[in-house]
Amino acid sequence: MENPTDLPFNPKPPTILHLDLNSCFATIEQQANPKLRGKPVAVAAYTTPSGCIIAPSVEAKRLGVRLGMRVKDGKMICPHLIVLPPDPWKYRNVHLSLKNLLKTYTDLVFPRSIDEFVLDLEGFPAYAKGMLEVGKEIKERIKKEIGDWLTVSVGIGPNRFLAKTAASLHKPDGLDVIDRNNYLDIYARLKLTDLCGIKIQNTVRLNNAGIYTVLDFYYASSWQLQSAFASIVGYHWYLRLRGWETDDVEFARQSFGNSYALPKPLVSPAELAPLLRKLVEKTGIRMRKSGYWTKGVHVALLYRDGSFWHRGYTLPDYIFDCRDIYKAAFRILLQSPYQKPVRNLAVSCFNLKKAANMQMDLFGNLEKKQKLVEAVDKINEKWGDFVITPALMLGMENTIIDRVSYGNIKELQNMVISNLCADDTDFQSKT
Amino acid sequence: MIQKIDAPISVDLYFDHKLRKVFPRLVIWEGREYLITKIGLHHAFREGRILYHVFSVESPSLFFRLVFNTESLHWRVQEIADGEPN
C-alpha cells in the first residue's frame, strides 16, 4: 500500500495525554526531605567533585546548574548547591505510584521512561470529563495522593509526539493542548530544536533541504522530507507534524548491559577482571530474570585519555550462565591492544532469545547447568544479591552499586513489588 | 548538613484503623525526643526476602530517614539532615 502524501492535519479530537514529572529525581528528594524544598538540589551519579549531575532541581536550574555538569562546576555556579547520591528505590516507588494512579483513568498507560507516561483515553469513561479536566485532576491527585511537592507537566494532543511537545511548552507544572485549532500558532513559536528528536544533525539535514522553521517543516511535502532524511524517517515526520500516530511502537528488548565508572585508574586485565566479573554477574542476573539467553557478548573500554575501544563477538551457541559470559567477556578484554588507565568499563549481551524457545539438549548436560544457575539465582533472590558470589568478586561488596536509568523501564515493569505496601493503608498522612 | 549513619533508633509509630493511616509520631535519638511533623515520603524495597519500609520524616529541627525491617521489627536511622549543604 502506498503512503498517503497529501494529508491534512488530523481532525480527530486530542485523546493522548503526556505526563512528565518535573526534575524527577531532585523533586522526589525534595518531596522526601521537606528541608530541601525551595533550595538548589542536584542528584549526581557520584557526589565527588568530578561526579556527573543527573538531575538538578527547578531552583538549581534557575541558577544555571544543568544536567550533565560536573559537581565541581555546579558548585562553582551555585556554592550552596546540595548534592545528593541517587536513591533508586525511592524513584521506582514514585514511578509505580504514578502508574497506579494513571491506571484509574485508562488501561492504556505507557511508561516512556522513569519520569514520563503516555495515556490514551480514547474510548474510556474518563474521556467524557474532557481532556483538560482530566489533566487538572491528575495534577491535583498527584499532589494529594503521592506527594505535595511533586509537579508534572501535562501535554494533550492527537498523537504522542504532539502531546509530548505540548508537555514541554510550559515547565514546570504546565498544562497545554495542541490540536487542529492551535497547531499553526504553536508551530510559529517553536524552533526546530524545540521538537523532540531534532537536534543539531537533523537541523543541518533540514537546513540543507531549505527548511529553517517549524512552519517550513510542517509545510514541506512528504517527498521533500524523505529526501532531507534520506529515509522513511522523513515520512514519519510528515505524519507526526500533522497529528497522525507513528510512535505507538513498543520495541523488543535488544540487549542487557552494565557499566562502571572507575574511581581508580586500573590498567591491566588482571586488575579489571573482578570488576568485569561483577558487571557480568549483574547483567546475567537481569537477563535471566527477564527470561533471555544470549549469543553475543560485547565489552567496551573508555580510557582516561578520552580514547575508546570496544569489541563484540557472536558465539556459536546461546549461553545463560555468568561463568560462560565472563569467559567470553574476559577473552574480549584480553584482545584490547592498549594498556592505559581505564575510566569506564562496560559489558553487554546482545543477540537475545527467549529462554522458553530454546531447543532441548540431547544429553541433558545443559539442563543440569540450568538448574544449578536457577538454584543460585533463587538463593540470591531470597537472601539478598551476591550471597553466593564468585571468588573473583570477593571484597567488591560496595562497588558497582544499584543504579536507576531514565530510559530503560522495561525491567521496572517486570519487578514484582506490588506486595510492597500493605493493602490501602495511607502512609502519606501528616500529623 | 546531611549525615549518613546506620544506627538503631526508637520510634513511636501510630496506626489509625478508622482512617487507615500510619505515621511515625515521635523518634528518640541520642536521648532527645523529636516530634514528627511531616512525612515527606514513604517507600519500600526488598533485600532478598526481607521487606523494608522507609519513612522520610521531618521534625521542626531535623530530617530523619527511618528504615523499618519487617522481619526483625526493628528501626534504624540511616540519615539525619538539617537542610544545609555539606
Coordinates of C-alpha atoms in Angstrom, one line a residue:
Chain A
M1 CA 0.0 0.0 0.0
E2 CA 1.3 3.5 -0.9
N3 CA 1.8 6.0 1.9
P4 CA -0.7 8.9 1.5
T5 CA 1.2 12.1 0.7
D6 CA -1.5 14.8 0.8
L7 CA -2.8 14.6 4.3
P8 CA -4.4 17.4 6.2
F9 CA -3.9 17.9 10.0
N10 CA -5.6 15.1 11.9
P11 CA -9.1 16.3 12.6
K12 CA -9.7 13.9 15.5
P13 CA -10.1 15.4 18.9
P14 CA -7.0 15.1 21.1
T15 CA -7.1 11.9 23.2
I16 CA -3.4 11.4 24.0
L17 CA -2.1 12.8 27.3
H18 CA 1.7 13.0 28.0
L19 CA 2.8 13.4 31.6
D20 CA 6.3 14.4 32.6
L21 CA 7.5 14.6 36.3
N22 CA 9.5 17.9 36.5
S23 CA 13.1 17.5 37.6
C24 CA 12.2 13.9 38.6
F25 CA 15.0 12.7 40.9
A26 CA 15.7 16.1 42.5
T27 CA 11.9 16.8 43.1
I28 CA 11.5 13.3 44.7
E29 CA 14.4 14.1 47.0
Q30 CA 12.7 17.4 47.9
Q31 CA 9.5 15.5 48.5
A32 CA 11.2 13.1 50.8
N33 CA 13.1 15.7 52.8
P34 CA 10.9 18.9 53.2
K35 CA 14.0 20.7 54.5
L36 CA 15.4 20.7 50.9
R37 CA 12.4 22.3 49.4
G38 CA 12.9 25.7 47.7
K39 CA 16.7 25.1 47.8
P40 CA 19.0 24.3 44.9
V41 CA 19.5 20.5 44.9
A42 CA 21.2 18.2 42.5
V43 CA 21.2 14.4 42.3
A44 CA 24.6 13.3 41.0
A45 CA 25.9 9.8 39.9
Y46 CA 28.7 10.4 42.4
T47 CA 28.9 13.3 44.9
T48 CA 32.6 13.7 44.4
P49 CA 33.8 16.8 42.5
S50 CA 34.0 15.0 39.2
G51 CA 30.7 13.3 39.6
C52 CA 28.1 13.9 36.9
I53 CA 24.9 15.8 37.8
I54 CA 21.9 13.7 36.5
A55 CA 19.0 15.8 37.9
P56 CA 19.1 19.4 39.1
S57 CA 16.1 20.7 40.9
V58 CA 14.0 23.6 39.5
E59 CA 15.7 26.0 41.8
A60 CA 19.2 24.8 40.7
K61 CA 18.2 25.1 37.1
R62 CA 17.1 28.7 37.6
L63 CA 20.6 29.4 38.9
G64 CA 22.2 27.8 35.8
V65 CA 23.0 24.3 37.0
R66 CA 22.5 21.9 34.1
L67 CA 22.1 18.2 33.5
G68 CA 25.4 16.6 32.7
M69 CA 27.5 19.2 34.5
R70 CA 30.3 18.1 36.9
V71 CA 29.6 18.5 40.6
K72 CA 32.5 20.9 40.9
D73 CA 31.2 23.1 38.1
G74 CA 27.7 23.1 39.6
K75 CA 29.2 24.2 42.9
M76 CA 31.2 26.9 41.2
I77 CA 28.0 28.4 39.8
C78 CA 26.0 27.8 42.9
P79 CA 28.1 27.4 46.1
H80 CA 25.1 26.4 48.2
L81 CA 24.2 23.5 45.9
I82 CA 23.1 20.5 47.9
V83 CA 24.4 17.4 46.1
L84 CA 22.8 14.0 46.8
P85 CA 23.6 10.5 45.6
P86 CA 20.8 8.7 43.7
D87 CA 18.3 6.6 45.7
P88 CA 16.9 4.2 43.0
W89 CA 14.2 2.6 45.1
K90 CA 12.7 6.0 46.0
Y91 CA 12.3 6.9 42.4
R92 CA 11.0 3.4 41.4
N93 CA 8.3 3.6 44.1
V94 CA 7.2 7.0 42.9
H95 CA 7.1 5.8 39.3
L96 CA 4.9 2.8 40.3
S97 CA 2.6 5.1 42.4
L98 CA 2.2 7.4 39.4
K99 CA 1.5 4.4 37.2
N100 CA -1.2 3.1 39.6
L101 CA -2.8 6.5 39.8
L102 CA -2.9 6.9 36.0
K103 CA -4.3 3.4 35.6
T104 CA -7.5 4.7 37.2
Y105 CA -8.2 6.8 34.0
T106 CA -7.3 4.3 31.3
D107 CA -5.9 0.8 30.7
L108 CA -3.7 2.3 28.0
V109 CA -0.9 3.7 30.2
F110 CA 2.6 3.5 28.6
P111 CA 5.6 4.4 30.7
R112 CA 8.1 6.0 28.4
S113 CA 10.9 6.5 31.0
I114 CA 11.1 6.7 34.8
D115 CA 9.5 10.1 34.7
E116 CA 7.3 10.1 31.6
F117 CA 4.0 8.4 30.8
V118 CA 1.7 8.4 27.8
L119 CA -2.1 7.8 28.3
D120 CA -4.6 7.1 25.6
L121 CA -8.1 8.0 26.8
E122 CA -10.0 7.2 23.6
G123 CA -13.0 5.1 24.4
F124 CA -12.6 5.3 28.2
P125 CA -15.2 6.8 30.5
A126 CA -12.6 9.4 31.8
Y127 CA -12.6 11.0 28.3
A128 CA -16.1 12.3 28.9
K129 CA -14.8 14.6 31.6
G130 CA -12.8 16.5 29.0
M131 CA -9.0 16.1 28.5
L132 CA -8.1 19.4 30.2
E133 CA -10.2 18.4 33.2
V134 CA -8.5 15.0 33.4
G135 CA -5.1 16.8 33.2
K136 CA -6.0 19.1 36.0
E137 CA -7.5 16.3 38.1
I138 CA -4.3 14.2 37.7
K139 CA -2.1 17.1 38.8
E140 CA -4.3 17.6 41.9
R141 CA -4.4 13.9 42.8
I142 CA -0.6 13.5 42.4
K143 CA -0.2 16.3 45.0
K144 CA -2.8 14.8 47.3
E145 CA -2.0 11.1 47.0
I146 CA 1.7 10.8 46.1
G147 CA 3.5 14.0 47.2
D148 CA 2.5 17.6 47.7
W149 CA 5.9 18.9 46.3
L150 CA 5.6 16.9 43.0
T151 CA 4.7 18.8 39.9
V152 CA 4.1 17.4 36.5
S153 CA 3.9 19.0 33.0
V154 CA 0.9 17.6 31.1
G155 CA 0.5 17.8 27.3
I156 CA -2.5 16.8 25.3
G157 CA -2.6 16.1 21.6
P158 CA -4.0 13.9 18.8
N159 CA -0.7 11.9 18.7
R160 CA 2.1 11.0 21.1
F161 CA 4.6 13.5 19.5
L162 CA 2.3 16.5 19.8
A163 CA 1.3 15.5 23.4
K164 CA 5.0 15.4 24.3
T165 CA 5.6 18.7 22.6
A166 CA 2.6 20.3 24.4
A167 CA 4.1 19.0 27.8
S168 CA 7.3 20.8 27.1
L169 CA 5.7 24.2 26.3
H170 CA 5.5 25.3 29.9
K171 CA 7.8 23.8 32.5
P172 CA 7.4 23.2 35.4
D173 CA 3.8 22.5 36.1
G174 CA 2.4 23.1 32.6
L175 CA -0.9 22.0 31.1
D176 CA -1.2 22.6 27.3
V177 CA -3.1 21.3 24.4
I178 CA -2.0 21.1 20.7
D179 CA -4.9 20.3 18.4
R180 CA -6.3 21.3 15.0
N181 CA -7.3 24.7 16.3
N182 CA -4.0 26.0 17.5
Y183 CA -1.2 23.9 15.9
L184 CA -0.1 26.6 13.5
D185 CA 0.2 29.3 16.2
I186 CA 2.3 26.9 18.3
Y187 CA 4.5 25.8 15.4
A188 CA 5.1 29.5 14.7
R189 CA 6.5 30.0 18.2
L190 CA 8.8 27.0 18.2
K191 CA 12.4 26.5 17.0
L192 CA 13.3 23.3 15.1
T193 CA 15.4 22.2 18.1
D194 CA 12.4 22.5 20.4
L195 CA 11.0 19.4 18.7
C196 CA 11.8 16.2 20.4
G197 CA 14.1 14.2 18.0
I198 CA 15.5 17.3 16.2
K199 CA 18.9 18.3 17.4
I200 CA 22.0 19.7 15.6
Q201 CA 22.5 16.9 13.0
N202 CA 18.8 16.8 12.0
T203 CA 18.7 20.6 11.9
V204 CA 21.6 20.6 9.4
R205 CA 19.7 18.0 7.3
L206 CA 16.6 20.1 7.3
N207 CA 18.5 23.3 6.6
N208 CA 20.1 21.6 3.6
A209 CA 16.6 20.9 2.3
G210 CA 15.7 24.6 2.7
I211 CA 13.7 24.1 5.9
Y212 CA 14.6 26.6 8.6
T213 CA 11.5 26.9 10.8
V214 CA 8.9 24.5 12.3
L215 CA 6.3 26.0 9.9
D216 CA 8.6 25.3 6.9
F217 CA 8.9 21.8 8.3
Y218 CA 5.1 21.4 8.5
Y219 CA 4.5 22.8 5.0
A220 CA 7.2 20.6 3.5
S221 CA 5.9 17.8 1.3
S222 CA 6.4 14.2 2.1
W223 CA 8.9 13.6 -0.7
Q224 CA 10.9 16.7 0.4
L225 CA 11.2 15.3 3.9
Q226 CA 12.1 11.8 2.7
S227 CA 14.8 13.4 0.6
A228 CA 16.0 15.5 3.6
F229 CA 16.3 12.5 5.9
A230 CA 17.2 10.1 3.0
S231 CA 14.8 7.5 4.5
I232 CA 11.3 6.7 5.6
V233 CA 12.0 8.8 8.7
G234 CA 11.1 11.8 6.7
Y235 CA 7.6 10.4 6.0
H236 CA 7.2 9.7 9.8
W237 CA 8.0 13.4 10.5
Y238 CA 5.4 14.3 7.8
L239 CA 2.7 12.3 9.7
R240 CA 3.9 13.4 13.2
L241 CA 3.6 17.1 12.5
R242 CA 0.1 16.5 11.1
G243 CA -1.0 14.8 14.3
W244 CA -1.1 11.2 12.9
E245 CA 0.3 8.5 15.0
T246 CA 3.6 6.9 14.1
D247 CA 5.2 6.4 17.5
D248 CA 2.9 3.8 19.1
V249 CA 5.6 1.2 18.6
E250 CA 6.9 -0.9 21.6
F251 CA 10.5 -2.1 20.7
A252 CA 11.6 -5.6 21.7
R253 CA 14.5 -6.0 24.1
Q254 CA 17.8 -5.8 22.1
S255 CA 20.4 -6.1 24.8
F256 CA 21.3 -6.1 28.5
G257 CA 24.3 -4.3 29.8
N258 CA 26.0 -2.7 32.8
S259 CA 28.8 -0.2 33.0
Y260 CA 31.0 1.2 35.7
A261 CA 33.0 4.5 36.0
L262 CA 36.2 3.5 37.8
P263 CA 37.2 5.7 40.7
K264 CA 40.8 4.4 40.4
P265 CA 42.8 4.3 37.1
L266 CA 43.2 0.5 36.7
V267 CA 45.2 -0.7 33.7
S268 CA 45.8 -4.4 33.3
P269 CA 43.2 -7.1 32.5
A270 CA 44.1 -8.8 35.9
E271 CA 43.1 -5.6 37.7
L272 CA 40.0 -5.1 35.7
A273 CA 38.9 -8.8 36.0
P274 CA 37.0 -8.5 39.3
L275 CA 35.0 -5.5 38.0
L276 CA 34.3 -7.3 34.8
R277 CA 33.1 -10.3 36.8
K278 CA 30.7 -8.2 38.8
L279 CA 29.4 -6.4 35.7
V280 CA 28.8 -9.8 34.1
E281 CA 27.0 -11.1 37.2
K282 CA 24.7 -8.1 37.3
T283 CA 24.0 -8.3 33.5
G284 CA 23.5 -12.1 33.6
I285 CA 21.1 -12.0 36.5
R286 CA 19.0 -9.3 34.9
M287 CA 19.0 -11.1 31.6
R288 CA 17.9 -14.4 33.1
K289 CA 15.2 -12.7 35.3
S290 CA 13.7 -11.3 32.1
G291 CA 13.8 -14.8 30.6
Y292 CA 16.5 -14.4 27.9
W293 CA 19.6 -16.2 26.8
T294 CA 22.4 -14.6 24.8
K295 CA 24.5 -15.4 21.8
G296 CA 26.6 -12.1 21.8
V297 CA 28.9 -10.6 24.3
H298 CA 30.3 -7.0 23.9
V299 CA 33.0 -5.2 26.0
A300 CA 33.7 -1.5 25.8
L301 CA 36.6 0.4 27.4
L302 CA 36.8 4.2 27.7
Y303 CA 40.3 5.3 28.7
R304 CA 41.3 8.3 30.8
D305 CA 42.9 9.9 27.8
G306 CA 39.5 10.0 26.1
S307 CA 40.2 7.2 23.6
F308 CA 37.7 4.3 23.3
W309 CA 38.0 0.6 22.4
H310 CA 35.2 -1.9 22.0
R311 CA 34.6 -5.3 20.6
G312 CA 31.7 -7.7 20.4
Y313 CA 31.5 -11.4 19.5
T314 CA 28.8 -13.7 18.4
L315 CA 29.1 -17.1 20.0
P316 CA 28.3 -20.4 18.3
D317 CA 25.6 -21.3 20.9
Y318 CA 23.2 -19.4 23.2
I319 CA 24.5 -19.1 26.8
F320 CA 22.9 -18.0 30.1
D321 CA 25.5 -18.9 32.8
C322 CA 27.5 -15.9 34.1
R323 CA 30.6 -18.1 34.1
D324 CA 30.3 -18.6 30.3
I325 CA 29.5 -14.9 29.7
Y326 CA 32.5 -14.0 31.8
K327 CA 34.8 -16.3 29.8
A328 CA 33.7 -14.7 26.6
A329 CA 34.0 -11.1 28.0
F330 CA 37.4 -11.7 29.5
R331 CA 38.7 -13.1 26.2
I332 CA 37.5 -9.9 24.5
L333 CA 39.2 -7.8 27.2
L334 CA 42.5 -9.6 26.6
Q335 CA 42.3 -8.5 23.0
S336 CA 42.4 -4.8 23.8
P337 CA 45.7 -3.5 22.3
Y338 CA 46.0 -0.8 24.8
Q339 CA 47.5 -0.9 28.4
K340 CA 46.2 2.5 29.5
P341 CA 44.3 3.7 32.6
V342 CA 40.6 2.9 32.2
R343 CA 37.9 5.4 33.0
N344 CA 34.8 3.3 32.2
L345 CA 34.2 -0.4 31.7
A346 CA 31.0 -1.7 30.1
V347 CA 29.8 -5.2 29.2
S348 CA 26.6 -6.1 27.4
C349 CA 24.9 -9.1 26.0
F350 CA 23.2 -8.9 22.6
N351 CA 21.5 -11.3 20.1
L352 CA 19.0 -12.4 22.7
K353 CA 16.5 -15.2 22.5
K354 CA 13.7 -16.1 24.9
A355 CA 14.8 -19.0 27.1
A356 CA 11.4 -20.7 26.6
N357 CA 12.1 -21.0 22.9
M358 CA 15.4 -22.9 23.3
Q359 CA 15.9 -26.3 21.9
M360 CA 16.5 -29.1 24.5
D361 CA 19.9 -30.5 24.9
L362 CA 20.1 -34.2 23.7
F363 CA 22.3 -35.4 26.6
G364 CA 20.8 -33.3 29.4
N365 CA 24.0 -31.5 30.4
L366 CA 22.6 -28.1 29.7
E367 CA 19.6 -28.9 31.8
K368 CA 21.8 -29.7 34.8
K369 CA 23.6 -26.4 34.4
Q370 CA 20.4 -24.6 34.0
K371 CA 19.0 -26.0 37.3
L372 CA 22.2 -25.1 39.1
V373 CA 22.1 -21.5 37.9
E374 CA 18.4 -21.2 38.7
A375 CA 19.1 -22.5 42.2
V376 CA 21.8 -19.9 42.7
D377 CA 19.6 -17.2 41.4
K378 CA 16.8 -18.3 43.8
I379 CA 19.1 -18.3 46.8
N380 CA 20.4 -14.8 45.9
E381 CA 16.8 -13.6 45.4
K382 CA 15.8 -14.9 48.8
W383 CA 18.8 -14.0 50.9
G384 CA 20.0 -10.9 49.0
D385 CA 22.1 -10.1 45.9
F386 CA 25.5 -11.8 45.8
V387 CA 25.0 -14.1 48.8
I388 CA 26.5 -16.7 46.6
T389 CA 29.3 -15.0 44.7
P390 CA 32.3 -16.0 42.6
A391 CA 35.6 -15.9 44.5
L392 CA 36.9 -13.4 42.0
M393 CA 34.4 -10.9 43.3
L394 CA 35.4 -11.1 47.0
G395 CA 35.9 -7.7 48.5
M396 CA 33.7 -6.0 45.9
E397 CA 30.5 -5.6 48.0
N398 CA 30.3 -1.8 47.7
T399 CA 31.4 -1.4 44.1
I400 CA 29.0 -1.1 41.1
I401 CA 26.0 -0.1 43.3
D402 CA 22.4 -0.2 42.2
R403 CA 21.5 2.4 39.6
V404 CA 18.3 3.7 38.0
S405 CA 18.2 4.6 34.4
Y406 CA 15.9 7.3 32.9
G407 CA 15.0 5.5 29.7
N408 CA 15.0 1.8 30.4
I409 CA 11.9 1.0 32.4
K410 CA 11.3 -2.4 30.8
E411 CA 12.7 -4.3 33.8
L412 CA 11.0 -1.9 36.3
Q413 CA 7.6 -3.0 34.8
N414 CA 8.6 -6.6 35.4
M415 CA 9.5 -6.1 39.0
V416 CA 7.0 -7.7 41.3
I417 CA 6.8 -5.2 44.1
S418 CA 3.0 -4.9 44.2
N419 CA 3.2 -6.6 47.6
L420 CA 5.5 -3.9 49.0
C421 CA 2.7 -2.0 50.7
A422 CA 0.1 -3.5 52.9
D423 CA -3.5 -3.1 51.3
D424 CA -4.6 0.5 51.1
T425 CA -3.0 1.9 54.2
D426 CA -2.2 5.6 53.8
F427 CA 1.5 6.3 54.5
Q428 CA 1.3 9.9 53.3
S429 CA -0.6 11.4 56.1
K430 CA 0.7 14.2 58.1
T431 CA 0.3 14.9 61.8
Chain B
M1 CA 24.3 19.2 56.7
I2 CA 23.4 15.7 55.6
Q3 CA 24.9 12.9 57.8
K4 CA 24.7 9.3 56.6
I5 CA 24.6 6.9 59.5
D6 CA 23.2 3.5 60.3
A7 CA 22.2 3.1 63.9
P8 CA 19.2 1.7 65.9
I9 CA 16.6 4.3 66.9
S10 CA 13.4 4.4 69.0
V11 CA 10.3 5.2 67.0
D12 CA 6.7 5.6 68.1
L13 CA 4.5 4.5 65.2
Y14 CA 0.8 5.3 65.2
F15 CA -1.9 3.4 63.2
D16 CA -5.4 4.7 63.0
H17 CA -7.6 1.8 61.9
K18 CA -10.6 4.1 61.1
L19 CA -8.7 6.4 58.8
R20 CA -6.3 3.6 57.7
K21 CA -3.4 6.0 58.4
V22 CA 0.1 5.1 59.6
F23 CA 2.7 7.6 60.7
P24 CA 5.7 7.7 63.0
R25 CA 4.8 10.3 65.7
L26 CA 8.0 10.5 67.7
V27 CA 11.6 9.4 67.5
I28 CA 14.1 9.3 70.3
W29 CA 17.6 9.9 69.1
E30 CA 20.6 10.4 71.4
G31 CA 18.4 10.8 74.4
R32 CA 16.3 13.6 72.8
E33 CA 12.7 13.3 71.7
Y34 CA 11.8 14.7 68.3
L35 CA 8.1 15.1 67.4
I36 CA 7.5 14.2 63.8
T37 CA 5.5 17.0 62.0
K38 CA 5.5 15.7 58.4
I39 CA 6.1 12.5 56.4
G40 CA 7.8 13.6 53.2
L41 CA 7.7 10.2 51.5
H42 CA 7.1 6.6 52.3
H43 CA 8.6 3.9 50.1
A44 CA 9.6 0.3 50.4
F45 CA 12.2 -2.1 49.0
R46 CA 13.3 -5.7 49.3
E47 CA 16.8 -7.0 50.1
G48 CA 16.5 -10.7 49.4
R49 CA 13.3 -11.8 51.2
I50 CA 13.3 -9.0 53.7
L51 CA 10.9 -6.1 53.1
Y52 CA 12.0 -2.7 54.4
H53 CA 9.7 0.3 54.8
V54 CA 11.5 3.7 54.6
F55 CA 9.9 6.8 56.2
S56 CA 11.5 10.1 55.3
V57 CA 10.2 12.3 58.1
E58 CA 10.7 15.8 59.4
S59 CA 10.7 17.3 62.9
P60 CA 10.9 21.1 63.4
S61 CA 14.7 20.9 63.6
L62 CA 15.9 17.8 61.8
F63 CA 15.1 15.4 59.0
F64 CA 15.3 11.6 59.6
R65 CA 15.4 8.7 57.2
L66 CA 13.9 5.8 59.2
V67 CA 14.1 2.3 58.0
F68 CA 11.8 -0.4 59.4
N69 CA 12.8 -4.1 59.0
T70 CA 9.6 -6.1 58.7
E71 CA 11.4 -9.3 59.7
S72 CA 13.1 -8.2 62.9
L73 CA 10.5 -5.3 63.5
H74 CA 13.5 -3.1 64.4
W75 CA 14.0 0.5 63.3
R76 CA 17.3 2.1 62.1
V77 CA 18.1 5.6 61.2
Q78 CA 20.1 6.0 58.1
E79 CA 20.3 9.7 57.5
I80 CA 19.9 12.9 59.5
A81 CA 19.9 16.3 57.9
D82 CA 19.2 19.9 58.8
G83 CA 18.7 21.1 55.2
E84 CA 22.0 22.9 54.9
P85 CA 24.7 22.0 52.3
N86 CA 27.7 19.9 53.5

